[in-house]
mmCIF file of C-alpha atoms and ligand atoms in Angstrom:
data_model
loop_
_atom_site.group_PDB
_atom_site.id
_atom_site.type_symbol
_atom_site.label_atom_id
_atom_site.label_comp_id
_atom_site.label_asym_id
_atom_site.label_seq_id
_atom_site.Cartn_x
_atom_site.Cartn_y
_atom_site.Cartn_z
ATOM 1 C CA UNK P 1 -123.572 122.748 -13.587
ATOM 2 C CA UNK P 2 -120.423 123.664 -12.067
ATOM 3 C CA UNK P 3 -120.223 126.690 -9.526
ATOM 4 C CA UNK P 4 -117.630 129.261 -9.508
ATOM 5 C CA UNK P 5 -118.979 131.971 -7.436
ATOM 6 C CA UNK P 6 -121.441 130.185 -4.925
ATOM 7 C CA UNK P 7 -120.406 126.738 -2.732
ATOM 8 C CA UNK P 8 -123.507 124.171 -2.332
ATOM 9 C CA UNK P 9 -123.560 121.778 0.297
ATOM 10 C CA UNK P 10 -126.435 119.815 2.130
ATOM 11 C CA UNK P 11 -126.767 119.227 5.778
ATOM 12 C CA UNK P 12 -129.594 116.005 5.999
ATOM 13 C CA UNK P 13 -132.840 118.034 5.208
ATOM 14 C CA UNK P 14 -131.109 121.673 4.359
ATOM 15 C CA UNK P 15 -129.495 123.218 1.210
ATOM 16 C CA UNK P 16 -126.936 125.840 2.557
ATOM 17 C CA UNK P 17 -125.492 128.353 -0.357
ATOM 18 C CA UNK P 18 -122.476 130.163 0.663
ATOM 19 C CA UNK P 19 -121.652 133.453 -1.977
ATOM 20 C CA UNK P 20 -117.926 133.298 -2.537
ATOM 21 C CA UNK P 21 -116.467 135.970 -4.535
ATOM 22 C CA UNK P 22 -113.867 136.953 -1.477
ATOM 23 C CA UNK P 23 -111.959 139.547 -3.182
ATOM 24 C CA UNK P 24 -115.198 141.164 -4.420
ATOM 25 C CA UNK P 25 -116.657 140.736 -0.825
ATOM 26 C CA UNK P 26 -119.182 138.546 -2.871
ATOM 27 C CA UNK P 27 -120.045 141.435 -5.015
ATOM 28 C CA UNK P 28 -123.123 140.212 -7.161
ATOM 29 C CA UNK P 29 -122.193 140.053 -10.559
ATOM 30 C CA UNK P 30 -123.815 138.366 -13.503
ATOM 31 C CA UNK P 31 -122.475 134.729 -13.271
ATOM 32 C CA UNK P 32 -123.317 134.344 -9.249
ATOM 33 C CA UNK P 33 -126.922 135.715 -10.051
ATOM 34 C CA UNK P 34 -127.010 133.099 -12.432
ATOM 35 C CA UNK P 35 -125.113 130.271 -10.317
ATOM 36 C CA UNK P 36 -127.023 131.681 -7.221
ATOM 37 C CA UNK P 37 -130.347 131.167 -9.448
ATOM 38 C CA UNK P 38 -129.763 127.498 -10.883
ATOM 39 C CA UNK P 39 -128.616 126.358 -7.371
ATOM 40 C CA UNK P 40 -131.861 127.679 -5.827
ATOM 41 C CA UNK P 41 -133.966 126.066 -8.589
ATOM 42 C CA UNK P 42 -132.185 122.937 -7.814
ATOM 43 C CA UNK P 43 -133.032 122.889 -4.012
ATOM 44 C CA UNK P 44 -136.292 123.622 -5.165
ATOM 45 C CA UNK P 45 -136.798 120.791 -7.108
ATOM 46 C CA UNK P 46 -135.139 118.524 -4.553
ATOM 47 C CA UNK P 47 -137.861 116.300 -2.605
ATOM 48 C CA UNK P 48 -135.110 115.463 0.005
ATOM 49 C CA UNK P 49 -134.633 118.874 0.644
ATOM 50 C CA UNK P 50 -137.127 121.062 3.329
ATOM 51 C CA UNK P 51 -135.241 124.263 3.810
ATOM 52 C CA UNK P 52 -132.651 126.540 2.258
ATOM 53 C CA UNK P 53 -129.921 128.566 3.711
ATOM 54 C CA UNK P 54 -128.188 131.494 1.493
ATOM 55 C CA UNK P 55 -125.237 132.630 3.388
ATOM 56 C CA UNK P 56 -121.513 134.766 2.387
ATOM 57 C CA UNK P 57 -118.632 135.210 4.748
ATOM 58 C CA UNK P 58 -117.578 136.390 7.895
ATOM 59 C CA UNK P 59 -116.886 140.055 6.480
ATOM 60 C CA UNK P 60 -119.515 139.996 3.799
ATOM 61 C CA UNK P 61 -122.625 138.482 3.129
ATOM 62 C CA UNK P 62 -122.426 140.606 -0.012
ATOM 63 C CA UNK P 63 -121.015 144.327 -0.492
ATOM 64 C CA UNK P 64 -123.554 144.762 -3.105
ATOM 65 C CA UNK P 65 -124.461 144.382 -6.633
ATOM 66 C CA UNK P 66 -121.134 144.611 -8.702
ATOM 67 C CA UNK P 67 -119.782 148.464 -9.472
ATOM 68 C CA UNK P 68 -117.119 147.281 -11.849
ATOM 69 C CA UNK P 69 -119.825 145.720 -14.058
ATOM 70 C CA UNK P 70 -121.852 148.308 -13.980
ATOM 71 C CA UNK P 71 -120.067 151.370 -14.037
ATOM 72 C CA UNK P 72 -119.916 152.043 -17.842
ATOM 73 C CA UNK P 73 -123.533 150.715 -18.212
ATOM 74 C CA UNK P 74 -125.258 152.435 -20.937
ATOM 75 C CA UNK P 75 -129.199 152.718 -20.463
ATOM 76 C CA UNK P 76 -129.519 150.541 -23.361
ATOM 77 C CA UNK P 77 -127.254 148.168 -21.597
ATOM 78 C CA UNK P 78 -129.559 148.421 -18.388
ATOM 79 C CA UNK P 79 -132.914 148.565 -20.696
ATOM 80 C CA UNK P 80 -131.901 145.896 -23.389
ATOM 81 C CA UNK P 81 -129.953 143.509 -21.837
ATOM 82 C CA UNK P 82 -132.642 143.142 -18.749
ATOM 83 C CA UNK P 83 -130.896 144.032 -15.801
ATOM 84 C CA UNK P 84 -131.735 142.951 -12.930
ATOM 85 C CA UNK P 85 -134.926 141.173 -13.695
ATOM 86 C CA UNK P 86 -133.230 138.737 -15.782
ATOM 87 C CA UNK P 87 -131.817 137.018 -13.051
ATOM 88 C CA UNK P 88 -131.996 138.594 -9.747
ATOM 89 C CA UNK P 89 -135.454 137.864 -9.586
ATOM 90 C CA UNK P 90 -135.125 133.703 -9.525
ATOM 91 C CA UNK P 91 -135.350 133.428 -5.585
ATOM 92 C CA UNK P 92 -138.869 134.859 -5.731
ATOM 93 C CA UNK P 93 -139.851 131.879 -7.379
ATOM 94 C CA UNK P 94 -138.464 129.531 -5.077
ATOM 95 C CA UNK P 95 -141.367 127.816 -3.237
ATOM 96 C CA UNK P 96 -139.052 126.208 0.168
ATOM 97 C CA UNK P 97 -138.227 128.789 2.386
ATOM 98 C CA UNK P 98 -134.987 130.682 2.230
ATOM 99 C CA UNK P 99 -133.246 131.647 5.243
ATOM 100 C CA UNK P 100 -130.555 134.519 4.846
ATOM 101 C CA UNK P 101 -127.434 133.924 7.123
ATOM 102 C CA UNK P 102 -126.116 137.459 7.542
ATOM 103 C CA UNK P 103 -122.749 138.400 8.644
ATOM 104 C CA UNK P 104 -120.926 141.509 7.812
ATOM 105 C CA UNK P 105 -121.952 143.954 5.434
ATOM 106 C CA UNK P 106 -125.349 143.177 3.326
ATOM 107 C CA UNK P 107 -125.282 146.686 1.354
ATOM 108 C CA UNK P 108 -126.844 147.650 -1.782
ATOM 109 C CA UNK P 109 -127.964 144.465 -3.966
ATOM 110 C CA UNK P 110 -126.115 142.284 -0.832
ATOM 111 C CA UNK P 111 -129.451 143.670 1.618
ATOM 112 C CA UNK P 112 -131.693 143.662 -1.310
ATOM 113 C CA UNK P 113 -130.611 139.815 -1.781
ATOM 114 C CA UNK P 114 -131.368 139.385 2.037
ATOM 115 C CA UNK P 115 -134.827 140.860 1.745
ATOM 116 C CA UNK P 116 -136.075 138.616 -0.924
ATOM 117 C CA UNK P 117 -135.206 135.518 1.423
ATOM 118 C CA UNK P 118 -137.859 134.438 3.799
ATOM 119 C CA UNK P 119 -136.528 135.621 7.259
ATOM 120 C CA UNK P 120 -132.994 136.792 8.159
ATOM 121 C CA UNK P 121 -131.131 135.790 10.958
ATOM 122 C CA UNK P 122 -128.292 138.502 11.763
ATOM 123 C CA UNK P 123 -124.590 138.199 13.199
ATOM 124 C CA UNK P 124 -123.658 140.695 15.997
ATOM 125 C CA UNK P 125 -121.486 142.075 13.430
ATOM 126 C CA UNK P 126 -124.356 142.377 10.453
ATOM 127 C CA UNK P 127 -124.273 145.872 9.221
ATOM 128 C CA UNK P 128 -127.080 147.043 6.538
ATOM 129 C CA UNK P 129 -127.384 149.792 3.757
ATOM 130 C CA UNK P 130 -128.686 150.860 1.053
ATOM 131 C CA UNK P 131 -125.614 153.261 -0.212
ATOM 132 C CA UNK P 132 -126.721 153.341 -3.714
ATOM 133 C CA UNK P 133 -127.270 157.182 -3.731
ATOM 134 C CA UNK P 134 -123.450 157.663 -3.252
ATOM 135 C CA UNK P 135 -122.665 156.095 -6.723
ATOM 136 C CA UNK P 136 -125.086 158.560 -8.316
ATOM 137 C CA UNK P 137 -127.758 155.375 -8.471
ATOM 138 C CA UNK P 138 -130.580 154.220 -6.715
ATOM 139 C CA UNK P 139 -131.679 150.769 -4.988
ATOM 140 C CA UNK P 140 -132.743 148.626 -8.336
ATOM 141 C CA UNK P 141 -133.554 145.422 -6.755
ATOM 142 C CA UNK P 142 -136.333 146.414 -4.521
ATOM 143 C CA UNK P 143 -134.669 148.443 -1.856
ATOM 144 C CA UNK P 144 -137.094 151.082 -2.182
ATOM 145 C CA UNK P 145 -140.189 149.404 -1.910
ATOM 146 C CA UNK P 146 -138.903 146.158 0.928
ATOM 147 C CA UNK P 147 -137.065 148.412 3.262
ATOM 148 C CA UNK P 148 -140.466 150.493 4.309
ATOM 149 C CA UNK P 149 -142.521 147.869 4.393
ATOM 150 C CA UNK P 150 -139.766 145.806 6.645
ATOM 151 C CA UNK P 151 -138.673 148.899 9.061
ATOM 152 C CA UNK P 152 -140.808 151.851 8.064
ATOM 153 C CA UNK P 153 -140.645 154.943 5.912
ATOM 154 C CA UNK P 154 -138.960 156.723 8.195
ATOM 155 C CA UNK P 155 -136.181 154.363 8.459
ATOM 156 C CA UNK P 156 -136.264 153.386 4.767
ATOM 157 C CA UNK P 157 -136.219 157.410 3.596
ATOM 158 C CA UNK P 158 -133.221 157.254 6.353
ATOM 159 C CA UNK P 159 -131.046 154.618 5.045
ATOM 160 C CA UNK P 160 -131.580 155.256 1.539
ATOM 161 C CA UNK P 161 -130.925 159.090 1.606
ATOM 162 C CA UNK P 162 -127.858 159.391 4.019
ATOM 163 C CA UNK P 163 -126.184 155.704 2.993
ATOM 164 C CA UNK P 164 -125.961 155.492 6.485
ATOM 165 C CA UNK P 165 -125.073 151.867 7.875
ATOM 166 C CA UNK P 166 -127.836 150.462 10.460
ATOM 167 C CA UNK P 167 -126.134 147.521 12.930
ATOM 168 C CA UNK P 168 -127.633 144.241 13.609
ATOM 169 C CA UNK P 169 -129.293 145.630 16.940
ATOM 170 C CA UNK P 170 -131.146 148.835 14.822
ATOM 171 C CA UNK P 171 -132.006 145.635 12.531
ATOM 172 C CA UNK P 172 -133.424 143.806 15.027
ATOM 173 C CA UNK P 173 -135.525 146.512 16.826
ATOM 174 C CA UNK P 174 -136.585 147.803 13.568
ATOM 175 C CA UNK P 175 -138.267 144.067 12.556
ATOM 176 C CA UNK P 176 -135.628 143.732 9.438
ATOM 177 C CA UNK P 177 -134.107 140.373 11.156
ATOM 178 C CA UNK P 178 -135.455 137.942 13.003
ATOM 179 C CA UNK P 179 -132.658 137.341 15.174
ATOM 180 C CA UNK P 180 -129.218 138.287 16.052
ATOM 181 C CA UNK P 181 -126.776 136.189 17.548
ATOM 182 C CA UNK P 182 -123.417 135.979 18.556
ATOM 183 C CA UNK P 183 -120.799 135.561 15.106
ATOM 184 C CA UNK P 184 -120.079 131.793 16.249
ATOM 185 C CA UNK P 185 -123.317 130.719 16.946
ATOM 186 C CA UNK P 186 -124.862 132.363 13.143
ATOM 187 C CA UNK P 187 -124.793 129.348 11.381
ATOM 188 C CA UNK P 188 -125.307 126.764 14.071
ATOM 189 C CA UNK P 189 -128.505 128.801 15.244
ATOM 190 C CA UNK P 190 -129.483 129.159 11.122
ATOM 191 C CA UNK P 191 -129.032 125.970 10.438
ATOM 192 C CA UNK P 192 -131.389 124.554 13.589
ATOM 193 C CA UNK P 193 -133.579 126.836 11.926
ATOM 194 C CA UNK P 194 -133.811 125.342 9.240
ATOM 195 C CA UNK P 195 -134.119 121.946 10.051
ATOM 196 C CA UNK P 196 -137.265 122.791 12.383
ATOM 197 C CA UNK P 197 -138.605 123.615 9.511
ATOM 198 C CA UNK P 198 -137.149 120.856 7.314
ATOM 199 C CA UNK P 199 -139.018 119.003 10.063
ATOM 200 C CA UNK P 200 -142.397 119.809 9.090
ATOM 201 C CA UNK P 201 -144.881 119.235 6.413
ATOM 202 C CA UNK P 202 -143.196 120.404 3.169
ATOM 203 C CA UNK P 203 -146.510 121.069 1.641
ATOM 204 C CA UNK P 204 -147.780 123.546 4.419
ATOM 205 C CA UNK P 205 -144.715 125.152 4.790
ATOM 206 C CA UNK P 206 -144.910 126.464 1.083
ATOM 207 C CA UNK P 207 -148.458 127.049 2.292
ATOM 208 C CA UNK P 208 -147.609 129.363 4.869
ATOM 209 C CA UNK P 209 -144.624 130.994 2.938
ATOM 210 C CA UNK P 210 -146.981 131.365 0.050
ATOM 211 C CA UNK P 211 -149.881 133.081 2.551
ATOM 212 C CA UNK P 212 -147.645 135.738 4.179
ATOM 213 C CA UNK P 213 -145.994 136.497 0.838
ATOM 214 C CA UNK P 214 -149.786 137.048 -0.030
ATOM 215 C CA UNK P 215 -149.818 139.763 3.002
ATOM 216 C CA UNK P 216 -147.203 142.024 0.873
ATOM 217 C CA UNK P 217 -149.679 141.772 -2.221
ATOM 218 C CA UNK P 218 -153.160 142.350 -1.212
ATOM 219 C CA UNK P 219 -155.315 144.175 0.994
ATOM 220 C CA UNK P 220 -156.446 142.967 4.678
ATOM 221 C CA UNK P 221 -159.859 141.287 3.546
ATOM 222 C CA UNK P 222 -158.456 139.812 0.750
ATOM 223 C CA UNK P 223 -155.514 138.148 2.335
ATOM 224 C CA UNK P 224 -157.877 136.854 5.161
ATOM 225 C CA UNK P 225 -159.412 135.563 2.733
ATOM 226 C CA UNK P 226 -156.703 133.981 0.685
ATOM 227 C CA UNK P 227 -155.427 132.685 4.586
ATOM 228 C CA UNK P 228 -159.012 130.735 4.938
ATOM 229 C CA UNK P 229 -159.191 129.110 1.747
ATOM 230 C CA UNK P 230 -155.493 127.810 2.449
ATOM 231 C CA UNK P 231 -156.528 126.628 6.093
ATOM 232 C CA UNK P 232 -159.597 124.406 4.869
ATOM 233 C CA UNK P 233 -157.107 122.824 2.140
ATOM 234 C CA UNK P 234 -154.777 121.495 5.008
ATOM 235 C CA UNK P 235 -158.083 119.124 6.390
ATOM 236 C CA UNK P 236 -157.166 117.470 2.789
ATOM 237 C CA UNK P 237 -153.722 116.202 3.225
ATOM 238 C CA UNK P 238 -152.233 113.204 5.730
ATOM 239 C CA UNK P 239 -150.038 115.324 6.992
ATOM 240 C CA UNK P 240 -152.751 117.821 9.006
ATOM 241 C CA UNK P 241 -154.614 113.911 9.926
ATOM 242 C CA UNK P 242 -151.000 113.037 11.347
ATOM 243 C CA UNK P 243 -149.880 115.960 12.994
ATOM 244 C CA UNK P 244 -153.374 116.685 14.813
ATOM 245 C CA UNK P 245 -153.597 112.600 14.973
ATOM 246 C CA UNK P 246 -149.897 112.762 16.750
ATOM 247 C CA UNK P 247 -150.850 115.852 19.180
ATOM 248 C CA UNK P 248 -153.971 113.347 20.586
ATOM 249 C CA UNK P 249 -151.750 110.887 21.034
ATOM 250 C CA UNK P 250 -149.372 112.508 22.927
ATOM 251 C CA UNK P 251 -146.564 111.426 20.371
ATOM 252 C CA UNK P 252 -144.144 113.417 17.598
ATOM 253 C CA UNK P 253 -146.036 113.724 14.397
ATOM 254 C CA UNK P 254 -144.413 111.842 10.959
ATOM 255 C CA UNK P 255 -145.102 113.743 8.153
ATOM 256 C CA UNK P 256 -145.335 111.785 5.142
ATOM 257 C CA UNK P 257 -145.466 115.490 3.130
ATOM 258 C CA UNK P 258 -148.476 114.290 1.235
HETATM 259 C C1 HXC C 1 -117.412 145.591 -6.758
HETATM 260 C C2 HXC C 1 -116.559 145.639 -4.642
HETATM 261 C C3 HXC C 1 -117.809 145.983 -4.104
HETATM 262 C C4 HXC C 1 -118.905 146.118 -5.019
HETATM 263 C C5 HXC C 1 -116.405 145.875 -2.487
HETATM 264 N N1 HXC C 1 -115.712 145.582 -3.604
HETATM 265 N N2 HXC C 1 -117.686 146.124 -2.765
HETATM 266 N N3 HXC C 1 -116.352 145.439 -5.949
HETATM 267 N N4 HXC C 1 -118.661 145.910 -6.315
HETATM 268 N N5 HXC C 1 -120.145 146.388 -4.607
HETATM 269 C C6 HXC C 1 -114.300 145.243 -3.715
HETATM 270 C C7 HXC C 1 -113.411 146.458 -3.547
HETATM 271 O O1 HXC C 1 -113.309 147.188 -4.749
HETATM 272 C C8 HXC C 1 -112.105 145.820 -3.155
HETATM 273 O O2 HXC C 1 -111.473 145.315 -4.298
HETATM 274 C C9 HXC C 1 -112.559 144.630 -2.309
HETATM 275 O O3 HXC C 1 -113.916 144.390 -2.669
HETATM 276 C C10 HXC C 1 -112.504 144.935 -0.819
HETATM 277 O O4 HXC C 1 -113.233 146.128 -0.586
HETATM 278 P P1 HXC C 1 -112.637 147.363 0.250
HETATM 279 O O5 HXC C 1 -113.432 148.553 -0.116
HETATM 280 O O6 HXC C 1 -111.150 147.441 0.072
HETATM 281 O O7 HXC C 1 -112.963 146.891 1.742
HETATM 282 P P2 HXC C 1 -113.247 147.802 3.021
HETATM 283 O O8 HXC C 1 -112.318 148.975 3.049
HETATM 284 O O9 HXC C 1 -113.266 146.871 4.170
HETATM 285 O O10 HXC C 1 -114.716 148.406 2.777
HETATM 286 C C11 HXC C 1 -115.856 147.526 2.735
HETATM 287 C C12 HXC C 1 -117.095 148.288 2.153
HETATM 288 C C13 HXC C 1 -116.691 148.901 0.780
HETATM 289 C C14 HXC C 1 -117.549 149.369 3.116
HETATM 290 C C15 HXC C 1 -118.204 147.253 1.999
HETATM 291 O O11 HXC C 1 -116.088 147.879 -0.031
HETATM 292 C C16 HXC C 1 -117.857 149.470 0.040
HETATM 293 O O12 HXC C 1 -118.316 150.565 0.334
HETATM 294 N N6 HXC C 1 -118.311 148.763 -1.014
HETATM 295 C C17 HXC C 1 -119.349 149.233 -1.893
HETATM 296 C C18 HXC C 1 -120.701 149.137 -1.230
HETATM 297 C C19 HXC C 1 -121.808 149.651 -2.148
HETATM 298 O O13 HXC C 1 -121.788 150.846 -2.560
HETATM 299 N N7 HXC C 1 -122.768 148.801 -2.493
HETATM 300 C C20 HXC C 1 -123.853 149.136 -3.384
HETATM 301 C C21 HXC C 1 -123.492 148.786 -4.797
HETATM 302 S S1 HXC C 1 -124.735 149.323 -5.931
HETATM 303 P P3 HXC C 1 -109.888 145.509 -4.567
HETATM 304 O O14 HXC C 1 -109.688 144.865 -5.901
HETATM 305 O O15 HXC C 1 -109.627 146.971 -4.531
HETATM 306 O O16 HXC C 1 -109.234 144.787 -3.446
HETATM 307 C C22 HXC C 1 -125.925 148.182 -5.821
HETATM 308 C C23 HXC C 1 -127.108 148.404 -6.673
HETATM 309 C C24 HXC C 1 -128.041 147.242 -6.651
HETATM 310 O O17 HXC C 1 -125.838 147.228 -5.092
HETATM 311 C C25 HXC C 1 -129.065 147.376 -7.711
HETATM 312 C C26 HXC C 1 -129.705 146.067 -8.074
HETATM 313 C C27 HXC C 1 -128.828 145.154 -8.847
#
């Protein structure tokens, strides 16, 4: 498949996605959900590949999910033709973790996009929203329901009610990103990120990605839980005999990902 809207590159052990609708300030339309989707998929299914990075430009990581396209949506339009779930939803099924590269505005869809990656490291110049409520809408990718559980209600109600923009400091303070760092050093510091992680065991990295997703979907006793019976399936892989193996040894470990 050809991409129009998204550029895919690899850097040794990382997949970087870069949205590119310029003009649009990478508004998320219907084709780069769907380019955006098969391009993740693809990573996913990569063995060489240990880590993905889903990045935009300097101005815009995205402005949001496209108003053109939907601003004559009928509800049967919405309702019928599935949207939203029909393809916004592919990254959740992407097993690697995906770090969001944020610089510029992330609004709407654009910081709903950023929540469903793994972690999100932030630009100086980052600015998030949820501004939804000034087009007569509301957040329809998960806005309402990631942004309290990332920064709290209070914040969330904040945001979502007064469109109000919250900078890459607020975002750090407030546990939405990770990091922030200076506007030159985004994607260096993302990508050495990403190939730490690349770095490790592929197979407990999805482990742990799969066991703190579990933390969003269950209560306390039953993630512990979930947690434990993860931990005694590492002691059946090489790569937990290697990497404890390595540690006695006084050595780097050499995961074999089996
Ligand atoms: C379509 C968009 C767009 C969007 C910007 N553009 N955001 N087109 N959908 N979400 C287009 C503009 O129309 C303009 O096109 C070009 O990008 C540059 O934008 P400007 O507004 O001229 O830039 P600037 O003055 O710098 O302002 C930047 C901005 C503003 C503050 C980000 O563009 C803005 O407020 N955008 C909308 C943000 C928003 O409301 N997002 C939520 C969308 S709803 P032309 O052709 O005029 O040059 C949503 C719901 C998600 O995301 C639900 C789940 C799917």
């Amino acid at each position: 498949m050809s991409y129009e809207t998204i550029l895919v590159e690899t850097k040794d052990k990382v997949g970087v996605i870069t949205l590119n609708r310029p003009k649009a300030l990478n508004a998320l339309n219907d084709q780069l959900m769907d380019e955006l989707g098969h391009a993740l998929q693809q990573f996913d299914q990569d063995d060489a590949i240990g880590c993905i990075v889903l990045t935009g430009s300097e101005k815009a990581f995205a402005a949001g999910a496209d108003i053109a396209l939907m601003a004559n949506y009928t509800y049967m339009d919405a309702f019928k033709g599935n949207y939203v779930t029909k393809n916004w939803e592919h990254i959740r099924q992407i097993r690697k973790p995906v770090i969001a590269a944020v610089s510029g505005y992330a609004l709407g869809g654009g910081c709903e996009l950023a929540m469903m990656c793994d972690f999100i490291i932030a630009s100086e110049t980052a600015k998030f929203g949820q501004p939804e409520i000034k087009l007569g809408t509301i957040p329809g990718c998960g806005g309402t329901q990631r942004l309290p559980r990332a920064i709290s209600k209070s914040k969330a109600m904040d945001l979502c009610l007064t469109a109000r923009m919250m900078d890459a400091q607020e975002a750090e303070r407030s546990g939405l990103v990770s990091r922030v760092v200076a506007p030159e050093k985004l994607m260096e510091e993302t990508l050495a990120a990403a190939a730490t992680i690349a770095c490790m065991s592929l197979p407990v990295v999805m482990m742990i990605k799969d066991t703190v997703n579990r933390a969003y979907e269950t209560t306390l006793s039953e993630g512990v839980q979930y947690e434990r019976r993860m931990f005694y399936s590492t002691f059946a892989s090489d790569d937990q005999k290697e990497g404890m193996k390595a540690f006695l040894e006084k050595r780097p470990p050499q995961f074999k990902n089996s």
